[in-house]
Protein backbone atom coordinates (compact mmCIF):
# COMPACT_ATOMS: atom_id res chain seq x y z
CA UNK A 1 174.96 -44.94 -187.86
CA UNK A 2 171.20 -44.74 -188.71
CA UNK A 3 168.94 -41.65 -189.35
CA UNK A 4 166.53 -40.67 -186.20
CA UNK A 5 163.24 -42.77 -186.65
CA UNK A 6 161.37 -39.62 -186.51
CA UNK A 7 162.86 -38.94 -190.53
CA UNK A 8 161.68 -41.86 -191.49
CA UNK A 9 158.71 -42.92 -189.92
CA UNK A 10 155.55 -42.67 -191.06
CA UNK A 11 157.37 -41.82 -194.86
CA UNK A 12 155.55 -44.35 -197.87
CA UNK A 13 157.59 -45.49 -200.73
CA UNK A 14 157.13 -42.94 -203.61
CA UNK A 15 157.62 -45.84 -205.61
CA UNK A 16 159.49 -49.14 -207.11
CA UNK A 17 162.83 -49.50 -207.59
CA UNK A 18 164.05 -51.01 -211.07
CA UNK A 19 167.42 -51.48 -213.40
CA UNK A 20 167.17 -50.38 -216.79
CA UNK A 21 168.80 -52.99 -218.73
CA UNK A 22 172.69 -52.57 -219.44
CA UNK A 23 172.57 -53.24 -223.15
CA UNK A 24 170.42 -50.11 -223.90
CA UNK A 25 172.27 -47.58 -221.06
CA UNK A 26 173.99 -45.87 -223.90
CA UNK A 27 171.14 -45.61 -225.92
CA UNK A 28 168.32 -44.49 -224.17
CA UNK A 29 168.01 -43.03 -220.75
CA UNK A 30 166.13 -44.17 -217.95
CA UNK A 31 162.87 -43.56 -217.45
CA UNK A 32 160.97 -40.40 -215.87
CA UNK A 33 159.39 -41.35 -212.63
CA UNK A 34 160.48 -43.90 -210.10
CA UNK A 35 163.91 -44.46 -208.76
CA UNK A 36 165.70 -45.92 -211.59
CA UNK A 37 169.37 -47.93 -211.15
CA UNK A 38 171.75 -46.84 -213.61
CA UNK A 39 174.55 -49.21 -214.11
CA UNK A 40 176.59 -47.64 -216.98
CA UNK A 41 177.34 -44.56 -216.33
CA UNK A 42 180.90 -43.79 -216.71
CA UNK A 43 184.06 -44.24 -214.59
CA UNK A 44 183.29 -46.66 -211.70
CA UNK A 45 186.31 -46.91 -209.51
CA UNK A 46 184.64 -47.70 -206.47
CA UNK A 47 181.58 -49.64 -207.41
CA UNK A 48 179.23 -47.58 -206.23
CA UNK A 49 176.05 -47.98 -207.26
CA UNK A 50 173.64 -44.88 -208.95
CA UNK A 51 170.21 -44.55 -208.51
CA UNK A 52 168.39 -41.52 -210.14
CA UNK A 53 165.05 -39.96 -209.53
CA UNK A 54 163.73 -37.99 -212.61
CA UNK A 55 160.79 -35.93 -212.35
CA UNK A 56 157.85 -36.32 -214.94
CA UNK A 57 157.62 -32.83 -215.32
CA UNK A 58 161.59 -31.94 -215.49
CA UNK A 59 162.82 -28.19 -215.52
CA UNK A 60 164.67 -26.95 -218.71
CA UNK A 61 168.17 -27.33 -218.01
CA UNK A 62 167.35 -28.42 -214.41
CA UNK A 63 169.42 -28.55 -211.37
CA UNK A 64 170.84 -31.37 -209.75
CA UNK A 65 170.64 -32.70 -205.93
CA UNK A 66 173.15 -35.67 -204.73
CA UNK A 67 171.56 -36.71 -201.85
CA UNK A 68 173.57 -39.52 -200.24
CA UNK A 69 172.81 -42.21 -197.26
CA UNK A 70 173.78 -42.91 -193.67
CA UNK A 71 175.37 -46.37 -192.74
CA UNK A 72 172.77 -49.10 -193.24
CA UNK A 73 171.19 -47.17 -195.17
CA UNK A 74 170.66 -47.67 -199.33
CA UNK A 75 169.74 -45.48 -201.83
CA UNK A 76 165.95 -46.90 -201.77
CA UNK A 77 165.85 -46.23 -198.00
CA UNK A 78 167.05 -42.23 -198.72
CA UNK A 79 164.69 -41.74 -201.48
CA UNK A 80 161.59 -43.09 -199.44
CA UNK A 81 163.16 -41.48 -195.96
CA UNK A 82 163.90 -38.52 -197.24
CA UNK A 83 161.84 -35.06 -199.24
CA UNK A 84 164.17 -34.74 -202.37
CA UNK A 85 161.97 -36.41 -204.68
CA UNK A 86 159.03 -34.93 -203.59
CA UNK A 87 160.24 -31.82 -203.71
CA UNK A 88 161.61 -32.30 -207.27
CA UNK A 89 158.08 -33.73 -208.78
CA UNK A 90 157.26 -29.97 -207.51
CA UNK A 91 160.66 -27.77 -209.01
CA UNK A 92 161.81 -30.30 -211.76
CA UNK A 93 165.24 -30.82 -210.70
CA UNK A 94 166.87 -34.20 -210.43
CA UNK A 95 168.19 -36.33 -207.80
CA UNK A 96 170.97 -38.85 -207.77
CA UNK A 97 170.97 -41.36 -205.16
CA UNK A 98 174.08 -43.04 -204.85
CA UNK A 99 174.26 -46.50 -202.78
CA UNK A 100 177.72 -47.56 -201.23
CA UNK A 101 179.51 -50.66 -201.78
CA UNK A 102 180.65 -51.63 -198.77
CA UNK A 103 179.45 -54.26 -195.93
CA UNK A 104 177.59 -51.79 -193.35
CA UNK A 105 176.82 -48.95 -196.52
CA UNK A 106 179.12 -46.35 -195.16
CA UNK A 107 180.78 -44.08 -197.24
CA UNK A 108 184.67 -44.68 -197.69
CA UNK A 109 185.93 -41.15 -196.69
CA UNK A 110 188.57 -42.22 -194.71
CA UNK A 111 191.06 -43.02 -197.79
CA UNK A 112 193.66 -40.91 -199.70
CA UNK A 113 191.94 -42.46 -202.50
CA UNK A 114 188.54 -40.69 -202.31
CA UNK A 115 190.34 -37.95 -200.22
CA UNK A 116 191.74 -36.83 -203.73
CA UNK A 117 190.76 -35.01 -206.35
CA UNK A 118 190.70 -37.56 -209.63
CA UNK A 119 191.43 -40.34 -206.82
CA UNK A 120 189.71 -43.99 -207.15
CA UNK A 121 187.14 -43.99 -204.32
CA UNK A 122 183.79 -43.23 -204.47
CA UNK A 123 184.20 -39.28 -204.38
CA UNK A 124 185.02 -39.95 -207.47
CA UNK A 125 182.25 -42.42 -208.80
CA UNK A 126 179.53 -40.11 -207.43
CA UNK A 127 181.14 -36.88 -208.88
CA UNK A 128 181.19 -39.10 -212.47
CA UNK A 129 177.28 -40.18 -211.99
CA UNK A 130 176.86 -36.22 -212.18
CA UNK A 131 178.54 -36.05 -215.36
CA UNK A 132 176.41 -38.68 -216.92
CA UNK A 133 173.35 -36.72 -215.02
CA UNK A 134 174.57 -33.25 -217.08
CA UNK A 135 175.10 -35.14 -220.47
CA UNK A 136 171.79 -37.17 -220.74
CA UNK A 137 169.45 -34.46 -219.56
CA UNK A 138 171.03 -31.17 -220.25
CA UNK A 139 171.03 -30.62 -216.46
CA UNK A 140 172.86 -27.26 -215.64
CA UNK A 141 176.34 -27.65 -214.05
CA UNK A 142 176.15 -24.28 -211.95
CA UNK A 143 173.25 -26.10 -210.38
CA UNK A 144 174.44 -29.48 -208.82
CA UNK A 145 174.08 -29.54 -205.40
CA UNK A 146 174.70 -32.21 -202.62
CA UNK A 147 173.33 -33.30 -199.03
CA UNK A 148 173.44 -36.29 -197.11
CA UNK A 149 172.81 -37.43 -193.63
CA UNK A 150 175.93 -38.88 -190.84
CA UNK A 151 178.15 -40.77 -193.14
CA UNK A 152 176.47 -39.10 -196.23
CA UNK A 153 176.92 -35.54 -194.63
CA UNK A 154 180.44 -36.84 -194.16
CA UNK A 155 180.72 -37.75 -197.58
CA UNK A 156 179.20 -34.34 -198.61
CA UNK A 157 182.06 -32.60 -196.59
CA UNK A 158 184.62 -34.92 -198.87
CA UNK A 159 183.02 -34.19 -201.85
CA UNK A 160 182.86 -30.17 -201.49
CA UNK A 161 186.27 -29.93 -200.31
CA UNK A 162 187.79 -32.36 -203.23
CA UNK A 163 185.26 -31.10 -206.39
CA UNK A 164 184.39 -27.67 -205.18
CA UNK A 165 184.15 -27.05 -209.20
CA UNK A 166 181.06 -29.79 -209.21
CA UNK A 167 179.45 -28.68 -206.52
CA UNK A 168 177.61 -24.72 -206.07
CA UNK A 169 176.43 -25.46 -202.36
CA UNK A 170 176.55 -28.45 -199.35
CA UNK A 171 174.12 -28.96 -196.92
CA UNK A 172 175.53 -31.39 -194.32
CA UNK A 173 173.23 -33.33 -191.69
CA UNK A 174 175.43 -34.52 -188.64
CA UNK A 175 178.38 -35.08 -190.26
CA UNK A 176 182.65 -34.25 -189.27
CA UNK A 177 185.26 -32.27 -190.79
CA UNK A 178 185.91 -33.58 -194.44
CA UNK A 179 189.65 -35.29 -193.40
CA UNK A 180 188.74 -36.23 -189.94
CA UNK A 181 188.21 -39.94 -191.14
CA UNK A 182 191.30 -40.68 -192.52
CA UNK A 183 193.07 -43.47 -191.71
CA UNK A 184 196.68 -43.78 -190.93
CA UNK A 185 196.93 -46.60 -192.63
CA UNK A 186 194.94 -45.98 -195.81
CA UNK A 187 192.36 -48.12 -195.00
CA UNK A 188 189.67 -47.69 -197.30
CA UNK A 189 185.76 -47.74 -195.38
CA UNK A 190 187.73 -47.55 -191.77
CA UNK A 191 186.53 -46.49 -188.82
CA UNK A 192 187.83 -43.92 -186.83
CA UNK A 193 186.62 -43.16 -182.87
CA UNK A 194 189.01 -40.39 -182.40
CA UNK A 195 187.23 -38.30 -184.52
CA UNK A 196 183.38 -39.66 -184.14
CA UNK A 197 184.20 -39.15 -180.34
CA UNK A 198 184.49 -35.44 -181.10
CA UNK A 199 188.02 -35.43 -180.32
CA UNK A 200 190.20 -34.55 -183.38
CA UNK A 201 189.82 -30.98 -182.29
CA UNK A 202 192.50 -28.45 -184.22
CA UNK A 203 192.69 -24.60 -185.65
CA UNK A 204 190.94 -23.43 -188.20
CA UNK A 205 193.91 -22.63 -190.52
CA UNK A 206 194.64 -26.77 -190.14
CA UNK A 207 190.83 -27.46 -191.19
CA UNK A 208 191.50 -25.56 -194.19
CA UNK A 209 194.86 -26.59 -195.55
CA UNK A 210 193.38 -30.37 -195.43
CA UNK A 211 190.33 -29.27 -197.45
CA UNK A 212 192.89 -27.68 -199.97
CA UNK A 213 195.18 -30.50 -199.83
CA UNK A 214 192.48 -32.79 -201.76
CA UNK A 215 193.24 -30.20 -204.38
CA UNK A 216 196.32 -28.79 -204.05
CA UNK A 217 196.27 -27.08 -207.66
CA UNK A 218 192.59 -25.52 -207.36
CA UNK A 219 192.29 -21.54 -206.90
CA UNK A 220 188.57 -21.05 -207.83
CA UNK A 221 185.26 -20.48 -206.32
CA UNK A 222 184.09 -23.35 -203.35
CA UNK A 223 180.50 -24.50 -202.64
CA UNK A 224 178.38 -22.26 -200.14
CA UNK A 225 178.00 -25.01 -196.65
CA UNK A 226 174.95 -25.52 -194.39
CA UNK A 227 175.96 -27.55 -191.41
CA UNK A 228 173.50 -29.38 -189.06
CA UNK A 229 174.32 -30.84 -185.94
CA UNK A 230 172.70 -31.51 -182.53
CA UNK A 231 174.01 -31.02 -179.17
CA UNK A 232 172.78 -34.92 -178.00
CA UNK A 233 174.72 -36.36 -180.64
CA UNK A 234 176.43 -39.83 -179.39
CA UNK A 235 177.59 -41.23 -182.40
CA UNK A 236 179.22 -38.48 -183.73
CA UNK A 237 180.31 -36.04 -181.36
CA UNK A 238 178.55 -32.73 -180.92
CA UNK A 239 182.36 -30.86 -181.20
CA UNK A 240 182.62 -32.35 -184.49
CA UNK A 241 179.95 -29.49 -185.28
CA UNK A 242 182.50 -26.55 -184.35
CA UNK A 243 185.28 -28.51 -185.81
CA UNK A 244 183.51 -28.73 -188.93
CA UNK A 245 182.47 -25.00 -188.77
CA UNK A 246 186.27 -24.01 -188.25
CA UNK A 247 187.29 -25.99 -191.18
CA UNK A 248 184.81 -24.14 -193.57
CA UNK A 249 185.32 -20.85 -191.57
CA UNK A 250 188.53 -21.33 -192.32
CA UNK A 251 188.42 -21.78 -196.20
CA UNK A 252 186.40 -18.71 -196.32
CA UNK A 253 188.08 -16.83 -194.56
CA UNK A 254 185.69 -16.09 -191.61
CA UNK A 255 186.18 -16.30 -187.88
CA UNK A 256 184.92 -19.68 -186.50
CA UNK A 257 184.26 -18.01 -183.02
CA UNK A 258 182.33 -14.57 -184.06
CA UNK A 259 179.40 -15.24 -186.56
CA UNK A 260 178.22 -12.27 -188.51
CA UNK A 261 174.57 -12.86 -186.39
CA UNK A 262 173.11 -15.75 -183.81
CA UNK A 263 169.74 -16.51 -184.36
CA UNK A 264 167.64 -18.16 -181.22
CA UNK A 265 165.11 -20.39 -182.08
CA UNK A 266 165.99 -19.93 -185.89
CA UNK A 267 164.46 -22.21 -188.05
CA UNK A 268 162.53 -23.96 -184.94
CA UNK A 269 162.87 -23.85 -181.16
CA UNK A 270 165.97 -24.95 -179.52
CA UNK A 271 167.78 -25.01 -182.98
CA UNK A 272 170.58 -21.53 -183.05
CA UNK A 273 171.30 -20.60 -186.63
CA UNK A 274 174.84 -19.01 -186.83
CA UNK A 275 175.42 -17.09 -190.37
CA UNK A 276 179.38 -16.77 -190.53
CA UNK A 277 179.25 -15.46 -194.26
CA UNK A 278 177.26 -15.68 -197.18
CA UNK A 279 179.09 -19.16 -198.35
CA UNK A 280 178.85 -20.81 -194.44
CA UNK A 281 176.16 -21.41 -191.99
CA UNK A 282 175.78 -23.09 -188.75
CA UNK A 283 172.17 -24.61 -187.31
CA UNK A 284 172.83 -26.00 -183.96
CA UNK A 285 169.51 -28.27 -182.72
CA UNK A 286 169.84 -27.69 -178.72
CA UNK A 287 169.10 -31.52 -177.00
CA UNK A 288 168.57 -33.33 -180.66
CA UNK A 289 170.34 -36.86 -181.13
CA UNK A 290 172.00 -38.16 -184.78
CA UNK A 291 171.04 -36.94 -187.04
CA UNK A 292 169.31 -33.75 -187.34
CA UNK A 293 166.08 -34.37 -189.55
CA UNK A 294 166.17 -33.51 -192.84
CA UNK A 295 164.69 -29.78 -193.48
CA UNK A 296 163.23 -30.37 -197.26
CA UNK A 297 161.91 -26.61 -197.31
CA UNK A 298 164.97 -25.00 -195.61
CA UNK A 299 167.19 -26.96 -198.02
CA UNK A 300 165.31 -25.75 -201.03
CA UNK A 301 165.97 -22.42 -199.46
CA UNK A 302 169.77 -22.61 -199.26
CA UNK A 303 170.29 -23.90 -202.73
CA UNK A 304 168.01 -21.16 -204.39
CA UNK A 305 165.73 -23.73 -205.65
C-alpha cells in the first residue's frame, strides 16, 4: 500500500537521517534537530526500529505524536512525506517515527501477539519507544498521541484499542477495524483480502468486544478517534470506513448509523465530517483514492495541540 503521490510530492527532506552510537544511548540522548535512530530504547520484541524527531525549541513537558508508515514506506519517507515535524519545530512537541521490520514495511497487526496488551509484536515495541520518549525528555504522558497512514492507520487502530492508557487521541488515515487483520493462523505480518476487500462487515457490539478483548482486564478512559477514509479507495475497501466507525461507535457507546451532526463539505469539498460524540469522528473524502492526505492543521486541531 503506498500513500497518494499528491502527500508526498513536491515535500523536501527536512533533513539527514543518523544513529547515535549504541554505547552512549544510556547516557546521553539524541540530539535536537534531525531525525535521529534510537537503537536502545527498551523492550524490543519485534525489532522495530525508532526514529525520533526532537524540536530545537522543545515545549516544557511536551506532548508526544507517533506517527507511523504505510507499506513501503520507512520512517525517513514519513518524516519527509508527512507535516509532523514541521509542525513540531512550531508547538515543541515530539515525534516518534517508528520503521517496521518486515520485508514490504507493513505493520504486523494481524497477530495475537501485537493484538495483545503486553504481547511481543510491535504494538508493543512502539508503545515502549514512548516510554523511553517520557523518561528522557520529561514528555507528558496525558499528551501522547498517534496517527499513521493505511497500514500505519491500521496500526493506530491496534494500538488505541490494546494501550488505550498510552494513548489520549487517534487519528487514522485509511485504515480497517483494529482486529480485522488477524490471521487464523497467527501469522505474524499476513495478509488478509477479506477484510482489505471491505468485506469483514459485522455489528457494532462485535467491533467492540474485539477492541476490549486486547485488554480484557482494562475499565478506564479510551483515546478520542478521527477516522479518514475515501469513497475511491481500492486497496482498502471504502466499507472498511463504516466498519471501523461501528467498532469505535461501539466502544463509546454511540450509534454507528445516527451521528450527533453531518457536515457537507466539512473540512474541504466533497469530504462529509460525521461527529458521533466527543471521543469519535468520521471525515468521509467523496471520490478520493488511498489514502486520504494527511491534514497537518486539522490534526493539530483534534489533539488540542
Amino acid at each position: 500500500m503506498k500513500l497518494l503521490t499528491s502527500i508526498v510530492a513536491g515535500l523536501a527532506s527536512i533533513g539527514a537521517v543518523s544513529a547515535w552510537p549504541v554505547e552512549d544511548e544510556a547516557l546521553v540522548q539524541p540530539r535536537q534537530g534531525g531525525l535521529q535512530q534510537v537503537s536502545n530504547f527498551g523492550d524490543n520484541p519485534s525489532n522495530t526500529k525508532m526514529y525520533i524527531y526532537v524540536p530545537t525549541q522543545l515545549a516544557e513537558n511536551p506532548a508526544i505524536i507517533v506517527a507511523i508508515h504505510y507499506c513501503t514506506g520507512s520512517a525517513n519517507s514519513y518524516y519527509s512525506g508527512s507535516p509532523y515535524a514541521q509542525l513540531a519545530n512550531t508547538k515543541g512537541f515530539i515525534v516518534i517515527y517508528p520503521e517496521s521490520p518486515y520485508s514490504g514495511t507493513c505493520w504486523d497487526v494481524s497477530s495475537r501477539e501485537a493484538l495483545t496488551h503486553d504481547g511481543t509484536g510491535d504494538s508493543n515495541s512502539i508503545v515502549n519507544m514512548v516510554s523511553y520518549a517520557i523518561e528522557q525528555y520529561g514528555a507528558d504522558p496525558a499528551k501522547v498521541f498517534v496517527t499513521g497512514s493505511s497500514s500505519g492507520a491500521m496500526m493506530t487502530n491496534v494500538l488505541a484499542a490494546a494501550y488505550p492508557e498510552v494513548f489520549a487521541a487517534g487519528i487514522v488515515y485509511s485504515g480497517v477495524p483494529a482486529g480485522c487483520f488477524m490471521s487464523s493462523s497467527g501469522g505474524v505480518n499476513a495478509w488478509n483480502s477479506t477484510c482489505a476487500q471491505g468485506q469483514s462487515q459485522t455489528t457494532a457490539e462485535h467491533w467492540a468486544q474485539v477492541v476490549k478483548d486486547m485488554y480484557p482486564d482494562y475499565d478506564g478512559a479510551r483515546p478520542r478517534m478521527q477516522i479518514y477514509h475515501g469513497s475511491a479507495d481500492t486497496t482498502l475497501a471504502a466499507p472498511n470506513y463504516q466498519e471501523t466507525i461501528k467498532q469505535w461507535a461501539g466502544v463509546f457507546g454511540y450509534d454507528p448509523e445516527n451521528p450527533e451532526s453531518a457536515e457537507q463539505n466539512t473540512p474541504q469539498s466533497g469530504y462529509t465530517t460525521s461527529t458521533y460524540g466527543d471521543h469519535l469522528v468520521g471525515i468521509y473524502a467523496n471520490g478520493v483514492g488511498h489514502t486520504v492526505p494527511i491534514r497537518g492543521d486539522d490534526d493539530m486541531l483534534f489533539f488540542g495541540l
